[in-house]
mmCIF file of C-alpha atoms in Angstrom:
data_model
loop_
_atom_site.group_PDB
_atom_site.id
_atom_site.type_symbol
_atom_site.label_atom_id
_atom_site.label_comp_id
_atom_site.label_asym_id
_atom_site.label_seq_id
_atom_site.Cartn_x
_atom_site.Cartn_y
_atom_site.Cartn_z
ATOM 1 C CA MET A 9 169.404 111.370 35.718
ATOM 2 C CA LYS A 10 172.992 112.385 35.368
ATOM 3 C CA TRP A 11 175.694 111.353 37.750
ATOM 4 C CA ASN A 12 175.788 114.629 39.644
ATOM 5 C CA SER A 13 174.732 115.653 43.123
ATOM 6 C CA GLN A 14 171.634 117.505 42.047
ATOM 7 C CA ASP A 15 170.197 114.692 39.990
ATOM 8 C CA ILE A 16 171.176 112.018 42.467
ATOM 9 C CA GLN A 17 169.227 113.801 45.189
ATOM 10 C CA LEU A 18 166.147 113.519 43.002
ATOM 11 C CA PHE A 19 167.050 109.935 42.195
ATOM 12 C CA ILE A 20 167.137 108.958 45.857
ATOM 13 C CA LYS A 21 163.760 110.585 46.400
ATOM 14 C CA GLU A 22 162.044 109.097 43.355
ATOM 15 C CA ARG A 23 163.922 105.847 43.177
ATOM 16 C CA GLU A 24 160.879 103.697 42.464
ATOM 17 C CA TYR A 25 160.420 105.403 39.108
ATOM 18 C CA ILE A 26 163.970 105.017 37.887
ATOM 19 C CA ASP A 27 164.445 101.404 36.941
ATOM 20 C CA THR A 28 166.934 101.683 34.101
ATOM 21 C CA ALA A 29 170.699 102.030 34.300
ATOM 22 C CA VAL A 30 172.764 102.978 31.278
ATOM 23 C CA VAL A 31 176.488 102.249 31.345
ATOM 24 C CA PRO A 32 178.630 103.841 28.639
ATOM 25 C CA LEU A 33 181.710 101.759 27.808
ATOM 26 C CA TYR A 34 184.784 103.725 26.810
ATOM 27 C CA PRO A 35 187.755 101.929 25.248
ATOM 28 C CA VAL A 36 191.167 103.385 26.052
ATOM 29 C CA SER A 37 194.250 102.520 24.064
ATOM 30 C CA PHE A 38 197.675 104.089 23.653
ATOM 31 C CA ARG A 39 198.774 101.979 20.717
ATOM 32 C CA GLU A 40 198.108 102.259 17.031
ATOM 33 C CA ASP A 41 194.341 102.334 17.582
ATOM 34 C CA MET A 42 194.607 105.243 20.017
ATOM 35 C CA LYS A 43 192.882 107.698 17.712
ATOM 36 C CA GLN A 44 190.084 105.303 17.102
ATOM 37 C CA SER A 45 189.511 104.694 20.783
ATOM 38 C CA VAL A 46 189.410 108.434 21.376
ATOM 39 C CA SER A 47 186.804 109.041 18.711
ATOM 40 C CA MET A 48 184.714 106.146 20.053
ATOM 41 C CA THR A 49 184.841 107.591 23.544
ATOM 42 C CA GLU A 50 184.020 111.059 22.297
ATOM 43 C CA PHE A 51 181.077 109.877 20.257
ATOM 44 C CA ILE A 52 179.562 107.793 23.035
ATOM 45 C CA GLN A 53 179.986 110.667 25.476
ATOM 46 C CA LEU A 54 177.998 112.985 23.248
ATOM 47 C CA LEU A 55 175.411 110.363 22.473
ATOM 48 C CA SER A 56 174.841 109.382 26.088
ATOM 49 C CA GLY A 57 174.440 113.040 26.994
ATOM 50 C CA GLN A 58 171.641 113.433 24.466
ATOM 51 C CA LEU A 59 170.041 110.177 25.511
ATOM 52 C CA GLU A 60 170.001 111.217 29.134
ATOM 53 C CA LYS A 61 168.198 114.408 28.207
ATOM 54 C CA GLN A 62 165.382 112.542 26.508
ATOM 55 C CA PHE A 63 164.804 109.983 29.240
ATOM 56 C CA LYS A 64 165.921 111.899 32.285
ATOM 57 C CA GLY A 65 163.067 110.648 34.406
ATOM 58 C CA ARG A 66 163.516 106.947 33.953
ATOM 59 C CA LEU A 67 167.180 106.216 33.470
ATOM 60 C CA LEU A 68 170.300 106.761 35.453
ATOM 61 C CA MET A 69 173.279 107.548 33.243
ATOM 62 C CA LEU A 70 176.306 106.100 34.998
ATOM 63 C CA PRO A 71 179.677 107.849 34.741
ATOM 64 C CA GLY A 72 180.823 105.150 32.355
ATOM 65 C CA ILE A 73 183.481 102.489 32.444
ATOM 66 C CA SER A 74 186.838 103.155 30.830
ATOM 67 C CA TYR A 75 188.778 100.013 30.139
ATOM 68 C CA LEU A 76 192.122 99.220 28.579
ATOM 69 C CA LYS A 77 191.910 97.751 25.137
ATOM 70 C CA THR A 78 194.847 95.509 25.987
ATOM 71 C CA LEU A 79 192.898 93.574 28.611
ATOM 72 C CA SER A 80 191.604 90.158 27.674
ATOM 73 C CA GLU A 81 188.021 89.618 26.714
ATOM 74 C CA ASP A 82 187.399 87.293 29.660
ATOM 75 C CA LYS A 83 188.679 89.794 32.161
ATOM 76 C CA LEU A 84 186.553 92.599 30.696
ATOM 77 C CA THR A 85 183.459 90.450 30.632
ATOM 78 C CA SER A 86 183.863 89.282 34.192
ATOM 79 C CA ASP A 87 184.442 92.855 35.378
ATOM 80 C CA LEU A 88 181.313 93.993 33.639
ATOM 81 C CA LYS A 89 179.394 91.076 35.153
ATOM 82 C CA GLU A 90 180.268 92.428 38.566
ATOM 83 C CA TRP A 91 178.765 95.788 37.678
ATOM 84 C CA GLU A 92 175.739 94.014 36.365
ATOM 85 C CA ASP A 93 175.236 91.944 39.517
ATOM 86 C CA GLU A 94 175.493 95.033 41.687
ATOM 87 C CA LEU A 95 173.046 96.980 39.554
ATOM 88 C CA ILE A 96 170.527 94.145 39.546
ATOM 89 C CA SER A 97 170.842 93.650 43.289
ATOM 90 C CA GLN A 98 170.198 97.379 43.707
ATOM 91 C CA GLY A 99 166.878 97.038 41.981
ATOM 92 C CA PHE A 100 167.531 98.149 38.417
ATOM 93 C CA LYS A 101 165.195 96.236 36.138
ATOM 94 C CA HIS A 102 166.784 97.274 32.868
ATOM 95 C CA ILE A 103 170.467 97.649 32.151
ATOM 96 C CA PHE A 104 171.880 98.995 28.925
ATOM 97 C CA TYR A 105 175.467 99.228 27.809
ATOM 98 C CA ILE A 106 176.235 101.748 25.147
ATOM 99 C CA THR A 107 179.467 101.573 23.216
ATOM 100 C CA SER A 108 181.170 101.986 19.849
ATOM 101 C CA ASP A 109 183.651 99.212 20.474
ATOM 102 C CA SER A 110 182.519 96.275 18.361
ATOM 103 C CA ASP A 111 184.483 93.783 20.462
ATOM 104 C CA TRP A 112 181.626 93.762 22.922
ATOM 105 C CA LYS A 113 179.366 92.337 20.243
ATOM 106 C CA THR A 114 181.088 88.964 20.579
ATOM 107 C CA VAL A 115 180.355 88.667 24.290
ATOM 108 C CA GLU A 116 176.847 90.103 24.111
ATOM 109 C CA ASP A 117 175.238 86.732 24.935
ATOM 110 C CA LYS A 118 177.043 86.497 28.244
ATOM 111 C CA LEU A 119 175.556 89.759 29.477
ATOM 112 C CA THR A 120 172.148 90.173 31.070
ATOM 113 C CA GLY A 121 171.806 93.798 30.088
ATOM 114 C CA GLY A 122 171.161 94.940 26.545
ATOM 115 C CA LEU A 123 174.175 95.952 24.492
ATOM 116 C CA ILE A 124 173.698 98.944 22.245
ATOM 117 C CA TRP A 125 176.448 99.179 19.709
ATOM 118 C CA MET A 126 176.589 102.388 17.696
ATOM 119 C CA PRO A 127 179.310 102.701 15.077
ATOM 120 C CA SER A 128 181.236 105.849 15.885
ATOM 121 C CA ILE A 129 180.967 108.713 13.445
ATOM 122 C CA PRO A 130 184.006 110.904 12.792
ATOM 123 C CA LEU A 131 182.624 114.048 14.391
ATOM 124 C CA GLU A 132 185.855 115.987 14.528
ATOM 125 C CA ASN A 133 185.502 117.484 11.061
ATOM 126 C CA MET A 134 181.894 118.538 11.378
ATOM 127 C CA ASP A 135 180.515 121.889 12.341
ATOM 128 C CA ASP A 136 178.316 122.006 15.390
ATOM 129 C CA GLN A 137 175.030 122.281 13.615
ATOM 130 C CA TYR A 138 175.615 119.234 11.465
ATOM 131 C CA LYS A 139 176.966 117.356 14.436
ATOM 132 C CA ASN A 140 173.838 118.054 16.447
ATOM 133 C CA SER A 141 171.492 116.953 13.711
ATOM 134 C CA ILE A 142 173.388 113.700 13.217
ATOM 135 C CA LEU A 143 173.364 113.005 16.922
ATOM 136 C CA ASP A 144 169.652 113.767 17.081
ATOM 137 C CA ASP A 145 169.005 111.187 14.381
ATOM 138 C CA GLN A 146 171.040 108.580 16.195
ATOM 139 C CA VAL A 147 169.301 109.265 19.471
ATOM 140 C CA LYS A 148 165.891 109.014 17.834
ATOM 141 C CA GLN A 149 166.717 105.496 16.736
ATOM 142 C CA LEU A 150 167.683 104.633 20.277
ATOM 143 C CA LEU A 151 164.478 106.013 21.752
ATOM 144 C CA ASN A 152 162.339 103.299 20.201
ATOM 145 C CA LEU A 153 164.677 100.657 21.481
ATOM 146 C CA PHE A 154 164.234 101.828 25.038
ATOM 147 C CA VAL A 155 160.489 102.358 24.786
ATOM 148 C CA ARG A 156 159.984 98.905 23.316
ATOM 149 C CA LYS A 157 162.021 97.284 26.055
ATOM 150 C CA TRP A 158 160.029 99.102 28.707
ATOM 151 C CA GLN A 159 156.721 98.192 27.150
ATOM 152 C CA ASN A 160 157.616 94.515 26.915
ATOM 153 C CA ASN A 161 158.317 94.303 30.612
ATOM 154 C CA ASP A 162 155.600 96.539 32.001
ATOM 155 C CA MET B 22 214.362 186.494 9.228
ATOM 156 C CA SER B 23 210.600 187.077 9.261
ATOM 157 C CA LYS B 24 208.871 189.108 11.890
ATOM 158 C CA ASN B 25 206.858 186.158 13.222
ATOM 159 C CA ARG B 26 209.894 184.315 14.237
ATOM 160 C CA VAL B 27 209.113 182.042 17.196
ATOM 161 C CA SER B 28 211.361 182.734 20.078
ATOM 162 C CA ARG B 29 213.057 179.963 21.980
ATOM 163 C CA ARG B 30 210.896 180.715 25.005
ATOM 164 C CA GLN B 31 207.698 180.527 22.955
ATOM 165 C CA PHE B 32 208.752 177.332 21.262
ATOM 166 C CA LEU B 33 209.441 175.648 24.599
ATOM 167 C CA ASN B 34 206.142 176.898 25.991
ATOM 168 C CA TYR B 35 204.187 175.464 23.087
ATOM 169 C CA THR B 36 205.985 172.173 23.203
ATOM 170 C CA LEU B 37 205.610 171.708 26.933
ATOM 171 C CA THR B 38 201.939 172.674 26.883
ATOM 172 C CA GLY B 39 201.347 170.261 24.040
ATOM 173 C CA VAL B 40 203.159 167.340 25.634
ATOM 174 C CA GLY B 41 201.657 168.130 29.032
ATOM 175 C CA GLY B 42 198.221 168.251 27.487
ATOM 176 C CA PHE B 43 198.678 164.805 25.963
ATOM 177 C CA MET B 44 199.886 163.405 29.246
ATOM 178 C CA ALA B 45 196.966 164.885 31.137
ATOM 179 C CA ALA B 46 194.565 163.538 28.540
ATOM 180 C CA GLY B 47 196.215 160.149 28.780
ATOM 181 C CA MET B 48 195.469 160.082 32.476
ATOM 182 C CA LEU B 49 192.037 161.643 32.374
ATOM 183 C CA MET B 50 190.543 159.678 29.488
ATOM 184 C CA PRO B 51 190.549 156.279 31.203
ATOM 185 C CA MET B 52 189.139 157.902 34.347
ATOM 186 C CA VAL B 53 186.306 159.469 32.423
ATOM 187 C CA ARG B 54 185.704 156.201 30.600
ATOM 188 C CA PHE B 55 185.495 154.353 33.910
ATOM 189 C CA ALA B 56 183.110 156.952 35.292
ATOM 190 C CA VAL B 57 180.659 156.758 32.407
ATOM 191 C CA ASP B 58 181.035 153.044 31.815
ATOM 192 C CA PRO B 59 177.771 152.006 33.510
ATOM 193 C CA VAL B 60 175.895 154.231 31.071
ATOM 194 C CA LEU B 61 177.591 152.800 27.997
ATOM 195 C CA GLN B 62 177.222 149.218 29.169
ATOM 196 C CA SER B 63 175.043 147.467 26.620
ATOM 197 C CA LYS B 64 172.034 145.797 28.129
ATOM 198 C CA GLY B 65 172.308 141.997 28.053
ATOM 199 C CA GLU B 66 170.325 140.683 25.133
ATOM 200 C CA SER B 67 166.668 140.376 25.882
ATOM 201 C CA ASP B 68 165.651 137.028 27.284
ATOM 202 C CA PHE B 69 163.740 136.166 24.155
ATOM 203 C CA ILE B 70 165.415 133.643 21.907
ATOM 204 C CA PRO B 71 164.704 133.563 18.177
ATOM 205 C CA THR B 72 163.374 130.391 16.598
ATOM 206 C CA PRO B 73 163.300 129.434 12.911
ATOM 207 C CA GLN B 74 159.493 129.145 13.097
ATOM 208 C CA LYS B 75 157.469 131.654 11.061
ATOM 209 C CA VAL B 76 154.454 132.871 12.980
ATOM 210 C CA ASP B 77 151.990 132.668 10.098
ATOM 211 C CA GLU B 78 152.953 129.056 9.471
ATOM 212 C CA ILE B 79 151.815 127.913 12.897
ATOM 213 C CA THR B 80 148.792 125.643 12.673
ATOM 214 C CA GLU B 81 146.352 124.208 15.179
ATOM 215 C CA GLU B 82 148.396 121.004 15.261
ATOM 216 C CA PRO B 83 151.222 121.172 17.804
ATOM 217 C CA THR B 84 154.549 121.173 15.994
ATOM 218 C CA ARG B 85 158.017 120.758 17.308
ATOM 219 C CA VAL B 86 160.123 123.889 17.157
ATOM 220 C CA ASP B 87 163.833 123.570 17.825
ATOM 221 C CA TYR B 88 165.839 126.610 18.742
ATOM 222 C CA LYS B 89 169.448 127.201 19.637
ATOM 223 C CA PHE B 90 170.790 129.135 22.553
ATOM 224 C CA GLU B 91 174.067 129.606 24.312
ATOM 225 C CA GLN B 92 174.371 128.025 27.677
ATOM 226 C CA VAL B 93 177.078 129.021 30.084
ATOM 227 C CA ASP B 94 178.234 126.392 32.555
ATOM 228 C CA ALA B 95 180.676 128.233 34.747
ATOM 229 C CA TRP B 96 183.375 129.267 32.264
ATOM 230 C CA TYR B 97 182.297 126.949 29.501
ATOM 231 C CA THR B 98 179.862 128.197 26.892
ATOM 232 C CA SER B 99 178.141 125.687 24.697
ATOM 233 C CA GLU B 100 175.400 125.815 22.131
ATOM 234 C CA GLU B 101 172.378 123.947 23.298
ATOM 235 C CA THR B 102 169.238 123.005 21.451
ATOM 236 C CA GLY B 103 165.908 123.617 23.069
ATOM 237 C CA THR B 104 162.499 122.448 21.952
ATOM 238 C CA ALA B 105 158.979 123.778 22.231
ATOM 239 C CA TRP B 106 155.590 122.504 21.138
ATOM 240 C CA VAL B 107 153.850 125.315 19.307
ATOM 241 C CA TYR B 108 150.260 125.620 18.046
ATOM 242 C CA LYS B 109 147.338 128.015 17.717
ATOM 243 C CA ASP B 110 144.427 127.556 20.086
ATOM 244 C CA GLU B 111 140.731 128.018 19.192
ATOM 245 C CA LYS B 112 140.999 131.746 19.704
ATOM 246 C CA GLY B 113 143.886 131.882 17.270
ATOM 247 C CA GLU B 114 146.407 132.666 19.960
ATOM 248 C CA ILE B 115 149.797 131.062 19.819
ATOM 249 C CA VAL B 116 150.668 128.639 22.589
ATOM 250 C CA ALA B 117 154.219 127.409 23.176
ATOM 251 C CA LEU B 118 154.641 124.572 25.641
ATOM 252 C CA SER B 119 157.810 123.229 27.169
ATOM 253 C CA PRO B 120 158.413 119.562 26.301
ATOM 254 C CA VAL B 121 159.832 118.758 29.717
ATOM 255 C CA CYS B 122 157.594 116.406 31.674
ATOM 256 C CA LYS B 123 156.659 117.816 35.076
ATOM 257 C CA HIS B 124 157.085 114.420 36.638
ATOM 258 C CA LEU B 125 160.798 113.679 36.395
ATOM 259 C CA GLY B 126 161.931 115.642 33.376
ATOM 260 C CA CYS B 127 161.685 113.359 30.338
ATOM 261 C CA VAL B 128 160.786 114.813 26.954
ATOM 262 C CA VAL B 129 157.121 114.523 26.013
ATOM 263 C CA ASP B 130 155.890 113.892 22.501
ATOM 264 C CA TRP B 131 152.630 114.839 20.782
ATOM 265 C CA ASN B 132 150.223 112.157 19.696
ATOM 266 C CA THR B 133 152.559 109.190 20.046
ATOM 267 C CA ASP B 134 150.464 107.039 22.358
ATOM 268 C CA LYS B 135 147.965 105.114 20.263
ATOM 269 C CA SER B 136 145.452 104.622 23.071
ATOM 270 C CA ASN B 137 145.429 108.356 23.858
ATOM 271 C CA PRO B 138 145.449 110.324 20.623
ATOM 272 C CA GLU B 139 145.597 114.150 20.716
ATOM 273 C CA HIS B 140 147.573 114.150 23.944
ATOM 274 C CA PHE B 141 151.121 114.913 24.949
ATOM 275 C CA TYR B 142 152.639 111.645 26.050
ATOM 276 C CA CYS B 143 155.676 110.990 28.207
ATOM 277 C CA PRO B 144 157.344 107.694 27.277
ATOM 278 C CA CYS B 145 159.011 107.265 30.654
ATOM 279 C CA HIS B 146 156.087 106.667 32.970
ATOM 280 C CA GLY B 147 153.075 107.179 30.752
ATOM 281 C CA GLY B 148 152.342 110.742 31.792
ATOM 282 C CA LEU B 149 149.586 112.406 29.755
ATOM 283 C CA TYR B 150 148.776 116.046 29.097
ATOM 284 C CA THR B 151 145.877 117.458 27.138
ATOM 285 C CA LYS B 152 146.553 119.737 24.186
ATOM 286 C CA ASP B 153 146.556 122.848 26.387
ATOM 287 C CA GLY B 154 149.258 121.249 28.531
ATOM 288 C CA LYS B 155 147.103 120.285 31.524
ATOM 289 C CA ASN B 156 148.140 117.054 33.180
ATOM 290 C CA VAL B 157 145.615 114.239 33.005
ATOM 291 C CA PRO B 158 144.714 113.130 36.548
ATOM 292 C CA GLY B 159 145.660 109.555 37.321
ATOM 293 C CA THR B 160 148.968 109.779 35.458
ATOM 294 C CA PRO B 161 152.219 110.504 37.319
ATOM 295 C CA PRO B 162 152.684 114.231 36.517
ATOM 296 C CA ILE B 163 151.393 116.576 39.175
ATOM 297 C CA ALA B 164 151.439 119.853 37.266
ATOM 298 C CA ALA B 165 150.709 121.242 33.817
ATOM 299 C CA LEU B 166 153.497 121.695 31.269
ATOM 300 C CA ASP B 167 155.428 124.962 31.501
ATOM 301 C CA VAL B 168 154.515 127.727 29.087
ATOM 302 C CA PHE B 169 156.934 129.885 27.112
ATOM 303 C CA PRO B 170 156.102 133.569 26.893
ATOM 304 C CA ILE B 171 156.099 134.387 23.189
ATOM 305 C CA LYS B 172 156.859 137.382 21.027
ATOM 306 C CA GLU B 173 156.708 138.001 17.311
ATOM 307 C CA VAL B 174 159.643 139.762 15.691
ATOM 308 C CA ASP B 175 159.724 140.280 11.904
ATOM 309 C CA GLY B 176 157.340 137.396 11.405
ATOM 310 C CA TYR B 177 159.391 134.956 13.415
ATOM 311 C CA LEU B 178 158.521 133.427 16.738
ATOM 312 C CA TYR B 179 160.628 134.357 19.756
ATOM 313 C CA LEU B 180 160.467 132.392 22.974
ATOM 314 C CA GLY B 181 161.110 133.610 26.485
ATOM 315 C CA LYS B 182 161.989 131.559 29.519
ATOM 316 C CA ALA B 183 159.503 128.781 30.260
ATOM 317 C CA GLU B 184 157.340 129.527 33.274
ATOM 318 C CA PRO B 185 155.395 127.122 35.441
ATOM 319 C CA ARG B 186 151.690 127.766 35.686
#
């Protein structure tokens, strides 16, 4: 389910079936790593779009959290914990974060949800066809991850 | 001085008629073009979308066929990839099924569930469909998979818009 009115209507109706929330994490920076943060955001946006298409019926793709790269790790983690608590209290059994920002790797243990870290690929120089096939490959790898997690808990 | 000398009056007549003619044409042409425009309007491309799948290479085993089409979201046009499961049934007729699960819209896969071989399987909630796309009772889906109308053009498979059964 995407975060739009049409899908959310269906979500409210079929809520019992949708037990997975996916939160894309988008780093935002205006300093020397600005370009990098843009390409990370771009890549994760494309990737989460594809992912949503595959698993439309079981996951809710949240609009994503943009955060300033200048914020401290503790602050970011505690903010994300608040999201997590809310999602869990609202009945989501599985939570996934999807990001290209490797800083999250260091705080992975503190999070309840699974952290999916995908290194961002410089997509800006690729033509559409190549871009799509690369994204498809990446998404295919993710599919197993989700299916395995679901099977373990069912 | 030759006999055919053009008089001043004649010269002005010719010139004015010529210029006037151009001006009239300049006004009339767009009007005529507007009037006949509906006839010249090219018909929107047929709803069938070409796929890279050759028709004589289709087997009895469902295979994944990806095709590209342009999708217009308001003013934004993007190239989207669509997928179909294509195979030949016992009668040798080509069947193209939509991969979108009729339950909540996940993408189904052929033969991926080990306990139910030769079925379309939806990884989200365990929906099952037989090879002809019928939903297996007792699993979440409540309808059979949509079917694409198909067409063969120059040996390649063309798909129409998926229709529910």
